[in-house]
PDB file of C-alpha atoms and ligand atoms in Angstrom:
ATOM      1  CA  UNK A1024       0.000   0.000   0.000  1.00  0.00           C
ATOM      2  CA  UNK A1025       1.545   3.455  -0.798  1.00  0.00           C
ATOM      3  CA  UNK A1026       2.514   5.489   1.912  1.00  0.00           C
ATOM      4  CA  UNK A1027       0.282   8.118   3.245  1.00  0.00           C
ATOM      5  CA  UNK A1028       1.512  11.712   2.396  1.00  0.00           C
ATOM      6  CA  UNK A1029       1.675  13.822   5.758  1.00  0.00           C
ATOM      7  CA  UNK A1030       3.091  17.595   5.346  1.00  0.00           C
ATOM      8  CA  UNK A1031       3.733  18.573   8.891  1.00  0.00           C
ATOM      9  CA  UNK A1032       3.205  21.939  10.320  1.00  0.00           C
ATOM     10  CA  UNK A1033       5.260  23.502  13.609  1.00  0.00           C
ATOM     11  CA  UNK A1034       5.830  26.875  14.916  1.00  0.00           C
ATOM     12  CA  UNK A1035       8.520  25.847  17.413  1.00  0.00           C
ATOM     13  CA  UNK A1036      10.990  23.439  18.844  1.00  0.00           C
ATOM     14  CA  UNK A1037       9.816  20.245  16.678  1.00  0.00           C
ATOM     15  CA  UNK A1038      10.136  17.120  18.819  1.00  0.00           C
ATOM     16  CA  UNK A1039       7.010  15.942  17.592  1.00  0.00           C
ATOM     17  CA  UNK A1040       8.123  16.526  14.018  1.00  0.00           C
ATOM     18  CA  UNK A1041      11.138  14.503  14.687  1.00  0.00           C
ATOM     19  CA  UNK A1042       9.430  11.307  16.411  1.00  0.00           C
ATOM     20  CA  UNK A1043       6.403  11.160  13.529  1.00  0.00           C
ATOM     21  CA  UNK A1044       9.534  11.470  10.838  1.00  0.00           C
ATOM     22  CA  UNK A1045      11.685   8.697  12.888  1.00  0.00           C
ATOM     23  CA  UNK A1046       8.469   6.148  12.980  1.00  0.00           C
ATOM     24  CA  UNK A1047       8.004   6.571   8.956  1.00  0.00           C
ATOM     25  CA  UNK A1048      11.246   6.386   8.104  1.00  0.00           C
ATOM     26  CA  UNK A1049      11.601   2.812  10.501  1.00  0.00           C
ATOM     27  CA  UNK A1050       8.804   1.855   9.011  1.00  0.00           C
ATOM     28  CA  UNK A1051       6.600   1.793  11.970  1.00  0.00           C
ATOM     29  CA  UNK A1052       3.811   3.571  10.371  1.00  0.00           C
ATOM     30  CA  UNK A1053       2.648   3.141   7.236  1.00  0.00           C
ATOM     31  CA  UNK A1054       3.193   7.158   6.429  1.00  0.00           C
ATOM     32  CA  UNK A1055       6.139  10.098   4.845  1.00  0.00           C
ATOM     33  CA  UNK A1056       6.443  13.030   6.054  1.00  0.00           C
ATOM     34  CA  UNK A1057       6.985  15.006   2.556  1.00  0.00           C
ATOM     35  CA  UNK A1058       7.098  18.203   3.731  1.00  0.00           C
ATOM     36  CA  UNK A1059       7.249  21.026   6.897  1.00  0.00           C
ATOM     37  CA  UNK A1060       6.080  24.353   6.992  1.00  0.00           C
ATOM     38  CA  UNK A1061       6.379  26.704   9.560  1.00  0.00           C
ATOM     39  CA  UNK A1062       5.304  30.501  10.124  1.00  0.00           C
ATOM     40  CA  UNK A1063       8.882  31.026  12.877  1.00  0.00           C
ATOM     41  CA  UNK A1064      12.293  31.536  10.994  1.00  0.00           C
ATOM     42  CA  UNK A1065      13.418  30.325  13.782  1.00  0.00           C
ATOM     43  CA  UNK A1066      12.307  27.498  15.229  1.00  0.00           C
ATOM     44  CA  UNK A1067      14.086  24.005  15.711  1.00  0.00           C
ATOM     45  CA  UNK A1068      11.609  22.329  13.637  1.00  0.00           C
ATOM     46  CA  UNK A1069      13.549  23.922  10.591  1.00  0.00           C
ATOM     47  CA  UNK A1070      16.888  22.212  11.868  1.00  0.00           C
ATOM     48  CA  UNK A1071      15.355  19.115  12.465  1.00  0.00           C
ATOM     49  CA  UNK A1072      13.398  18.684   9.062  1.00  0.00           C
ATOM     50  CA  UNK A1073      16.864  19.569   7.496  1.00  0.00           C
ATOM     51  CA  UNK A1074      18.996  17.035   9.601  1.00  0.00           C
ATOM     52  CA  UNK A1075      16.442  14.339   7.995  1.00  0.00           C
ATOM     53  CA  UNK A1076      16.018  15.906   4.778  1.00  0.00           C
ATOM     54  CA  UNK A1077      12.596  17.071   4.022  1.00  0.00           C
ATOM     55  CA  UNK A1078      12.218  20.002   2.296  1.00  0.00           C
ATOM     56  CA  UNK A1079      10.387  22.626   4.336  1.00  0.00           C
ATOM     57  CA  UNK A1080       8.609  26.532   3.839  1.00  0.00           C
ATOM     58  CA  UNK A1081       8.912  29.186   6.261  1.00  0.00           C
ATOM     59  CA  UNK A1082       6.155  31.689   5.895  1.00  0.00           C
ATOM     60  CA  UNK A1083       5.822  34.374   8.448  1.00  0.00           C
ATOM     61  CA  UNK A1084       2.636  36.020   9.033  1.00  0.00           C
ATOM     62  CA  UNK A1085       3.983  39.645   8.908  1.00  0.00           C
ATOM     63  CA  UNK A1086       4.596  39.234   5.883  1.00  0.00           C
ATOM     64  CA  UNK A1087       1.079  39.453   4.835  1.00  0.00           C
ATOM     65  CA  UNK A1088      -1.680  41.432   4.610  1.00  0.00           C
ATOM     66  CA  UNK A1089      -3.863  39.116   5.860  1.00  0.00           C
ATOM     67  CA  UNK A1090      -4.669  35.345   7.154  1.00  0.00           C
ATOM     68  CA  UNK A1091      -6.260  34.687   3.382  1.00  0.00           C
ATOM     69  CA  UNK A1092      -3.381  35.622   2.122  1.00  0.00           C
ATOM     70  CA  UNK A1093      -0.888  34.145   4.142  1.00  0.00           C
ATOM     71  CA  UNK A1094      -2.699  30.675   3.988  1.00  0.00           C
ATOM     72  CA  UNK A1095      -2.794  30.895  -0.013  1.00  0.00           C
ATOM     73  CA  UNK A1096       0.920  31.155   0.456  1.00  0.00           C
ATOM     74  CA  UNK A1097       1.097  28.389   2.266  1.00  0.00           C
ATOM     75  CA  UNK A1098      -1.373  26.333   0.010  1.00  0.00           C
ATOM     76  CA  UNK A1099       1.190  27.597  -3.080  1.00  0.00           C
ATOM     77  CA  UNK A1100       3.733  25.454  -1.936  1.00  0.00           C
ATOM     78  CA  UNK A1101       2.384  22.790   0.324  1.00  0.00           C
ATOM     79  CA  UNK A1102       0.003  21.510  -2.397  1.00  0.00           C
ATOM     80  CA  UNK A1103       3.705  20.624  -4.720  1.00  0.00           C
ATOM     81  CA  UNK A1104       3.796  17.989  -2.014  1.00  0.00           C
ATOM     82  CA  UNK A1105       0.623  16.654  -2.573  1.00  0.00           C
ATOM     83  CA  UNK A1106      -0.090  16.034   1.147  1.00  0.00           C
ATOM     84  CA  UNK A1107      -3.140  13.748   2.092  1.00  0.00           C
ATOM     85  CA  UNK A1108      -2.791  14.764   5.697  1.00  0.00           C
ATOM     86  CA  UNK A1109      -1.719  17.866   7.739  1.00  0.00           C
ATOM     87  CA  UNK A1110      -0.245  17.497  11.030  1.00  0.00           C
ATOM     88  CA  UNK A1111      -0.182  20.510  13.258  1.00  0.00           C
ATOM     89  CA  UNK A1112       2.199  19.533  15.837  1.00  0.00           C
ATOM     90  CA  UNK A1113       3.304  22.684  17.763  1.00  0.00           C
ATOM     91  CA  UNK A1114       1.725  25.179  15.416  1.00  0.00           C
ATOM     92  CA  UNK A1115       0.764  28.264  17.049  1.00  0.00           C
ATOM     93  CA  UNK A1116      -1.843  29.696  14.326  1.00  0.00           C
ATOM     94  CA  UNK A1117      -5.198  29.348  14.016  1.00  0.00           C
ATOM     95  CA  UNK A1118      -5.835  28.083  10.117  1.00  0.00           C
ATOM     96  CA  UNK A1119      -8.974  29.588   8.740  1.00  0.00           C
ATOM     97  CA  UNK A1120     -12.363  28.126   8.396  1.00  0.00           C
ATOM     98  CA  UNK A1121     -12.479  27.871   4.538  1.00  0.00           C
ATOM     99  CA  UNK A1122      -8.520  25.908   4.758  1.00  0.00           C
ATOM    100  CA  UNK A1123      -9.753  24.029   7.239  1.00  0.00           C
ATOM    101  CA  UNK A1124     -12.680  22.911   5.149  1.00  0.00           C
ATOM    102  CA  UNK A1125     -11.201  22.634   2.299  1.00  0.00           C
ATOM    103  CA  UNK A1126      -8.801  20.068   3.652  1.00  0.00           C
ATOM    104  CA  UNK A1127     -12.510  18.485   4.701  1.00  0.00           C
ATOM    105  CA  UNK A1128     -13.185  15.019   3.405  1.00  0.00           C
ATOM    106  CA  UNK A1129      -9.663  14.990   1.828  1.00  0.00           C
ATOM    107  CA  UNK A1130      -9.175  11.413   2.252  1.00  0.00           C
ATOM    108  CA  UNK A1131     -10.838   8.711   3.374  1.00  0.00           C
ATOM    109  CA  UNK A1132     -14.109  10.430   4.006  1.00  0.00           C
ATOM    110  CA  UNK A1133     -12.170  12.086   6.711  1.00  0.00           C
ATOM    111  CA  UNK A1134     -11.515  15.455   7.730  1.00  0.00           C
ATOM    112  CA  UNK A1135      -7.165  16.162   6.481  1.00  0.00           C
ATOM    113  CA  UNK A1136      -6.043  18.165   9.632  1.00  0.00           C
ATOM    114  CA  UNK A1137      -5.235  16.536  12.639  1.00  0.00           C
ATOM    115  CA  UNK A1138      -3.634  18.517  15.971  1.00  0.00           C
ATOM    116  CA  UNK A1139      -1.635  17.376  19.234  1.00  0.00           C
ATOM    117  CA  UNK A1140      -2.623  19.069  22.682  1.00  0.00           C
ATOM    118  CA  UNK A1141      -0.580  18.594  25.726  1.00  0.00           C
ATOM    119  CA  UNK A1142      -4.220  18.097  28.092  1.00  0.00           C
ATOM    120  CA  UNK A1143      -6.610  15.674  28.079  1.00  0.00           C
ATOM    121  CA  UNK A1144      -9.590  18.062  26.464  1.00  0.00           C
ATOM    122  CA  UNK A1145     -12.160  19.693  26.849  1.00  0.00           C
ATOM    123  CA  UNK A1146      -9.781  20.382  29.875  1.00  0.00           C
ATOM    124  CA  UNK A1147      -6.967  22.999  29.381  1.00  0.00           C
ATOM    125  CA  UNK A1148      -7.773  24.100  25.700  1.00  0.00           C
ATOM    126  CA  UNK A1149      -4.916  27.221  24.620  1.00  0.00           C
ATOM    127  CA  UNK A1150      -1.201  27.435  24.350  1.00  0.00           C
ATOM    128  CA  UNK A1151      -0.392  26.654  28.504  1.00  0.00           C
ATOM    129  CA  UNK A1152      -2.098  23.908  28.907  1.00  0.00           C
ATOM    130  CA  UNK A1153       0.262  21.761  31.226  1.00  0.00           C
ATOM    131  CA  UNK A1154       0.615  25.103  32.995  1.00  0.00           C
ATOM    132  CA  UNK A1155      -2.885  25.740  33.707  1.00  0.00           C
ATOM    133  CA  UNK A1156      -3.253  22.186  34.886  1.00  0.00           C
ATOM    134  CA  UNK A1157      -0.612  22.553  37.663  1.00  0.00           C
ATOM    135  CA  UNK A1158      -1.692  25.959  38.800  1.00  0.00           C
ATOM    136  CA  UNK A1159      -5.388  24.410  38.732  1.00  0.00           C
ATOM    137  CA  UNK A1160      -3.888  21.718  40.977  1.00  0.00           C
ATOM    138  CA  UNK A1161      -5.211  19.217  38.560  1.00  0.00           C
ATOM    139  CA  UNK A1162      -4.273  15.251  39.512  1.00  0.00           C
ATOM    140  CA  UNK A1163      -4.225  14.118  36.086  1.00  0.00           C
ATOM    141  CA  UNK A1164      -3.582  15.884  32.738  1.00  0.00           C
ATOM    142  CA  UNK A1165      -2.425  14.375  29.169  1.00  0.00           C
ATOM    143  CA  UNK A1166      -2.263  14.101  25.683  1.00  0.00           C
ATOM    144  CA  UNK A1167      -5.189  14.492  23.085  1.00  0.00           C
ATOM    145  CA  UNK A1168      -5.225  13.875  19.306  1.00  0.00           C
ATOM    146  CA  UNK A1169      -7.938  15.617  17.667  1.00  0.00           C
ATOM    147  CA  UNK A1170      -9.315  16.651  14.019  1.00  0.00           C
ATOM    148  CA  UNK A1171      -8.941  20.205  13.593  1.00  0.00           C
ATOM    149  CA  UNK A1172     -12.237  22.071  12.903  1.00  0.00           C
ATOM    150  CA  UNK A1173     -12.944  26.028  13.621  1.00  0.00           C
ATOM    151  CA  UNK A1174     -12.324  26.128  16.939  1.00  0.00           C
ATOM    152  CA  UNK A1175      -9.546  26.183  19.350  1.00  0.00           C
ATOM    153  CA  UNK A1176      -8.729  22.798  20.600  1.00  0.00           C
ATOM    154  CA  UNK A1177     -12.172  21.739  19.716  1.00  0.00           C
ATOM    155  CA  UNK A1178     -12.201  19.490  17.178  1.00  0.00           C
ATOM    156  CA  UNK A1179     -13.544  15.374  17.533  1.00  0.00           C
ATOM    157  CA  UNK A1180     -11.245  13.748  19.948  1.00  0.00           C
ATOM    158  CA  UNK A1181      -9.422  10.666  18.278  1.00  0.00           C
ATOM    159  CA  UNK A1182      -7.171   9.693  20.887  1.00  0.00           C
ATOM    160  CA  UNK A1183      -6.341  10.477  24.702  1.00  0.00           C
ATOM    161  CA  UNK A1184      -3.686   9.666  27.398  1.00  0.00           C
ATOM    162  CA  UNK A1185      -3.420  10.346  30.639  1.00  0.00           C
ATOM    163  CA  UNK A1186      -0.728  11.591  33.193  1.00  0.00           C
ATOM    164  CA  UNK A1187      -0.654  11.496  36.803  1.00  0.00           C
ATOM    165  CA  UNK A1188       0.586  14.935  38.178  1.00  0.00           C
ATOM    166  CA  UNK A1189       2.957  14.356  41.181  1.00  0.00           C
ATOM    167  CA  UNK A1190       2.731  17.085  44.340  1.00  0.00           C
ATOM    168  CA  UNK A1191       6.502  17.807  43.163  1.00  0.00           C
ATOM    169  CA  UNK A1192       5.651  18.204  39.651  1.00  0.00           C
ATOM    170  CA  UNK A1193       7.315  21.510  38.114  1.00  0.00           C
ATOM    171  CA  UNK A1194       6.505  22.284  34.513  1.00  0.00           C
ATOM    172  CA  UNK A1195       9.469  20.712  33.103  1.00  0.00           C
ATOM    173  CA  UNK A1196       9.157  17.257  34.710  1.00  0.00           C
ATOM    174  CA  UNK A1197       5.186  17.346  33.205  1.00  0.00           C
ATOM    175  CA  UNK A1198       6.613  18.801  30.094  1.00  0.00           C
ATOM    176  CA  UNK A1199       8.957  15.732  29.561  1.00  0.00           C
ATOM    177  CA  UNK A1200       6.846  13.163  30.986  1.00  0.00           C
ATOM    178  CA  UNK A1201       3.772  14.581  28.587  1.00  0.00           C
ATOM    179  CA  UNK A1202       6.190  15.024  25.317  1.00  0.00           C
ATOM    180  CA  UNK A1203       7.164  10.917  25.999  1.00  0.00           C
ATOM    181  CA  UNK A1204       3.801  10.573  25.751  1.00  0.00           C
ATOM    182  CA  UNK A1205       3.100  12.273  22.484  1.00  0.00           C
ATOM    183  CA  UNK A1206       6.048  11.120  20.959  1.00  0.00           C
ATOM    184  CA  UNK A1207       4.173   7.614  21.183  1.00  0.00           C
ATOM    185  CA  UNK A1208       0.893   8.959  20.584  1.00  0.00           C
ATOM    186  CA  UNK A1209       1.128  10.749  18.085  1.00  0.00           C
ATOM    187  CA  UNK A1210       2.805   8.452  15.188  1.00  0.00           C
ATOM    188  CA  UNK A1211       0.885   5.652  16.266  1.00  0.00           C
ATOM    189  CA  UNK A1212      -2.708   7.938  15.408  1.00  0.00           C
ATOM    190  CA  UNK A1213      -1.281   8.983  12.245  1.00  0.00           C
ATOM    191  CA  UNK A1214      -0.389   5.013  11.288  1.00  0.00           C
ATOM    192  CA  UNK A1215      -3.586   4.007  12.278  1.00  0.00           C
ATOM    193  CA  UNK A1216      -5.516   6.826   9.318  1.00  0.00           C
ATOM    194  CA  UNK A1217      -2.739   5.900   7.224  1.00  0.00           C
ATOM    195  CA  UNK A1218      -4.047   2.599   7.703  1.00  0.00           C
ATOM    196  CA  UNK A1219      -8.107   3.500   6.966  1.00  0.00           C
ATOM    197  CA  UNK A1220      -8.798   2.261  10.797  1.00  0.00           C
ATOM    198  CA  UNK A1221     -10.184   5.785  11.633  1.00  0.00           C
ATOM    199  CA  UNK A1222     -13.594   6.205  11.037  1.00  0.00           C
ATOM    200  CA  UNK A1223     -16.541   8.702  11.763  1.00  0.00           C
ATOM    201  CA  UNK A1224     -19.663   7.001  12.532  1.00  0.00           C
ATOM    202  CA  UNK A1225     -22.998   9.550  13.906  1.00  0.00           C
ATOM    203  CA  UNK A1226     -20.004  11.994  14.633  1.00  0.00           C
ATOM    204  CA  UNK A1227     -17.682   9.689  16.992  1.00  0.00           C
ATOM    205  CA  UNK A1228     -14.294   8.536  16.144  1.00  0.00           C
ATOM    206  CA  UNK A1229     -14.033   4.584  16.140  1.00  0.00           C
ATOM    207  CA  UNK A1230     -11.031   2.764  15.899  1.00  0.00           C
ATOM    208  CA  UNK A1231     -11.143  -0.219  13.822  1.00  0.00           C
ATOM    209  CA  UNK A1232      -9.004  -3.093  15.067  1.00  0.00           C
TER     210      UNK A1232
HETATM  211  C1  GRF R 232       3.563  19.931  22.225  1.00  0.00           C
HETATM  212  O1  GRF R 232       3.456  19.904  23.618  1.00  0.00           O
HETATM  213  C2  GRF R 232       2.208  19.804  21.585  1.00  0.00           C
HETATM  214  O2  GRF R 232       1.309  19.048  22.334  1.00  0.00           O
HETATM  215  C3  GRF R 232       1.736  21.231  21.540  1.00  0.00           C
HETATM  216  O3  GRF R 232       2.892  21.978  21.250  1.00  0.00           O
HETATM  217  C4  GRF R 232       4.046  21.283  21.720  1.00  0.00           C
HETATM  218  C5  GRF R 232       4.981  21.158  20.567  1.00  0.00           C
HETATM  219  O4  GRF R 232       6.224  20.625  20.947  1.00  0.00           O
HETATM  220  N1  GRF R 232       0.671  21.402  20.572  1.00  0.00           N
HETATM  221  P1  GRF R 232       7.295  20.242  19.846  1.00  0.00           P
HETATM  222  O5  GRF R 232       7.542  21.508  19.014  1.00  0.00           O
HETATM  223  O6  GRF R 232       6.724  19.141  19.010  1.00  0.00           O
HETATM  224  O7  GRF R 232       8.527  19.834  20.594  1.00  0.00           O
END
C-alpha cells in the first residue's frame, strides 16, 4: 500500500516533528512526512526537518496582509507535495475556516487536519495547557489527538492519554513526561488513518481493530 503523504506543520521546537519522521522512516507507520512548513524563521523544527532531509517553507505572518493571504501562500507550496494529511504539531496559528474545510473530506471520508494538545480536552484548551493544569492543581492531565475544525482545541477527539501529576511536579518534569507521551501517541494515530482504521460514525471517532 503506498505510503500516506503527511506535510507537517510547527511553529517551534519540533520534537514531535522529529518522532512522527523517525516512525516513517523505521517503518513503523505506514506514512512520509513530505514536507514542513512553519510561520517562525526560527524554530528548531527547521533544523530538524533539514537534519532528515525534508524540504520545508517558512512563511511568516507579517509578511502578509492578511490570514487569506498568508494561507494561499502556504497552500502555493504545500500543495507541490501533494499532502493527504496535515499534522499541526506545535503550530501556534489558528488556520482559517475555509482551509480548514477545504482540507474536509480529503481522504478517506475524513476530515485532512489533525492537531496534538498537551491536556486531556475539553480540559486545558490554549497554548499553557500543562501550565494551567498545575496551577489548577489538577491530579491528572495528558495528551489528546484531535481533528482540527474552527475552533480552538475543539475538534472530535481521536485519541487520549493520561498523566498522573505528582505534588513535586514543576513544569518541566510534566513537560517531559507529557512530550514521551506524544512522541508515542502521536505516530501511532497517524499510522492508524494511514491505515483507513479511523472512522466517523454519527459523529464519533471509532477505531477499527
Ligand atoms: C507539544 O506539547 C504539543 O502538544 C503542543 O505543542 C508542543 C509542541 O512541541 N501542541 P514540539 O515543538 O513538538 O517539541
Amino acid at each position: 500500500m503506498a505510503k500516506l503523504k503527511v506535510a507537517v506543520f510547527a511553529s517551534g521546537r519540533g520534537s514531535n516533528l522529529e518522532a512522527i519522521i523517525k516512525e516513517c522512516k523505521n517503518g513503523k507507520i505506514n506514512a512520509e512526512v513530505v514536507s514542513l512548513f512553519t510561520d517562525n524563521p526560527k524554530a528548531g523544527a527547521i533544523k530538524i526537518a533539514n537534519r532528515y532531509g525534508i524540504p520545508f517553507q517558512i512563511s511568516d505572518y507579517k509578511d502578509f496582509k492578511s490570514k487569506k493571504e498568508h494561507e494561499n501562500a502556504i497552500w502555493e507550496v504545500q500543495k507541490l507535495y501533494e499532502p493527504e494529511l496535515i499534522v499541526l504539531a506545535g503550530y501556534m496559528k489558528i488556520l482559517s475556516k475555509e482551509f480548514i474545510e477545504e482540507r474536509y473530506n480529503y481522504k478517506k471520508g475524513l476530515p485532512g487536519i489533525i492537531n496534538i494538545h498537551p491536556s486531556l480536552l475539553p480540559a486545558f484548551p490554549g497554548a499553557n495547557a500543562y501550565l494551567d493544569a498545575l496551577n489548577w492543581g489538577a491530579n491528572y492531565t495528558g495528551a489528546t489527538v484531535h481533528f482540527v475544525d474552527t475552533g480552538i482545541d475543539t475538534g472530535l477527539i481521536i485519541a487520549q492519554e493520561k498523566i498522573k501529576i505528582y505534588p513535586s511536579d514543576t513544569f518541566e518534569s510534566l513537560e517531559r513526561r507529557g512530550l514521551e507521551i506524544e512522541h508515542n501517541l502521536f505516530p501511532k494515530i497517524i499510522g492508524l488513518y494511514a491505515d483507513g482504521k479511523i472512522e466517523i460514525k454519527k459523529g464519533e471517532v471509532i477505531i477499527k481493530d
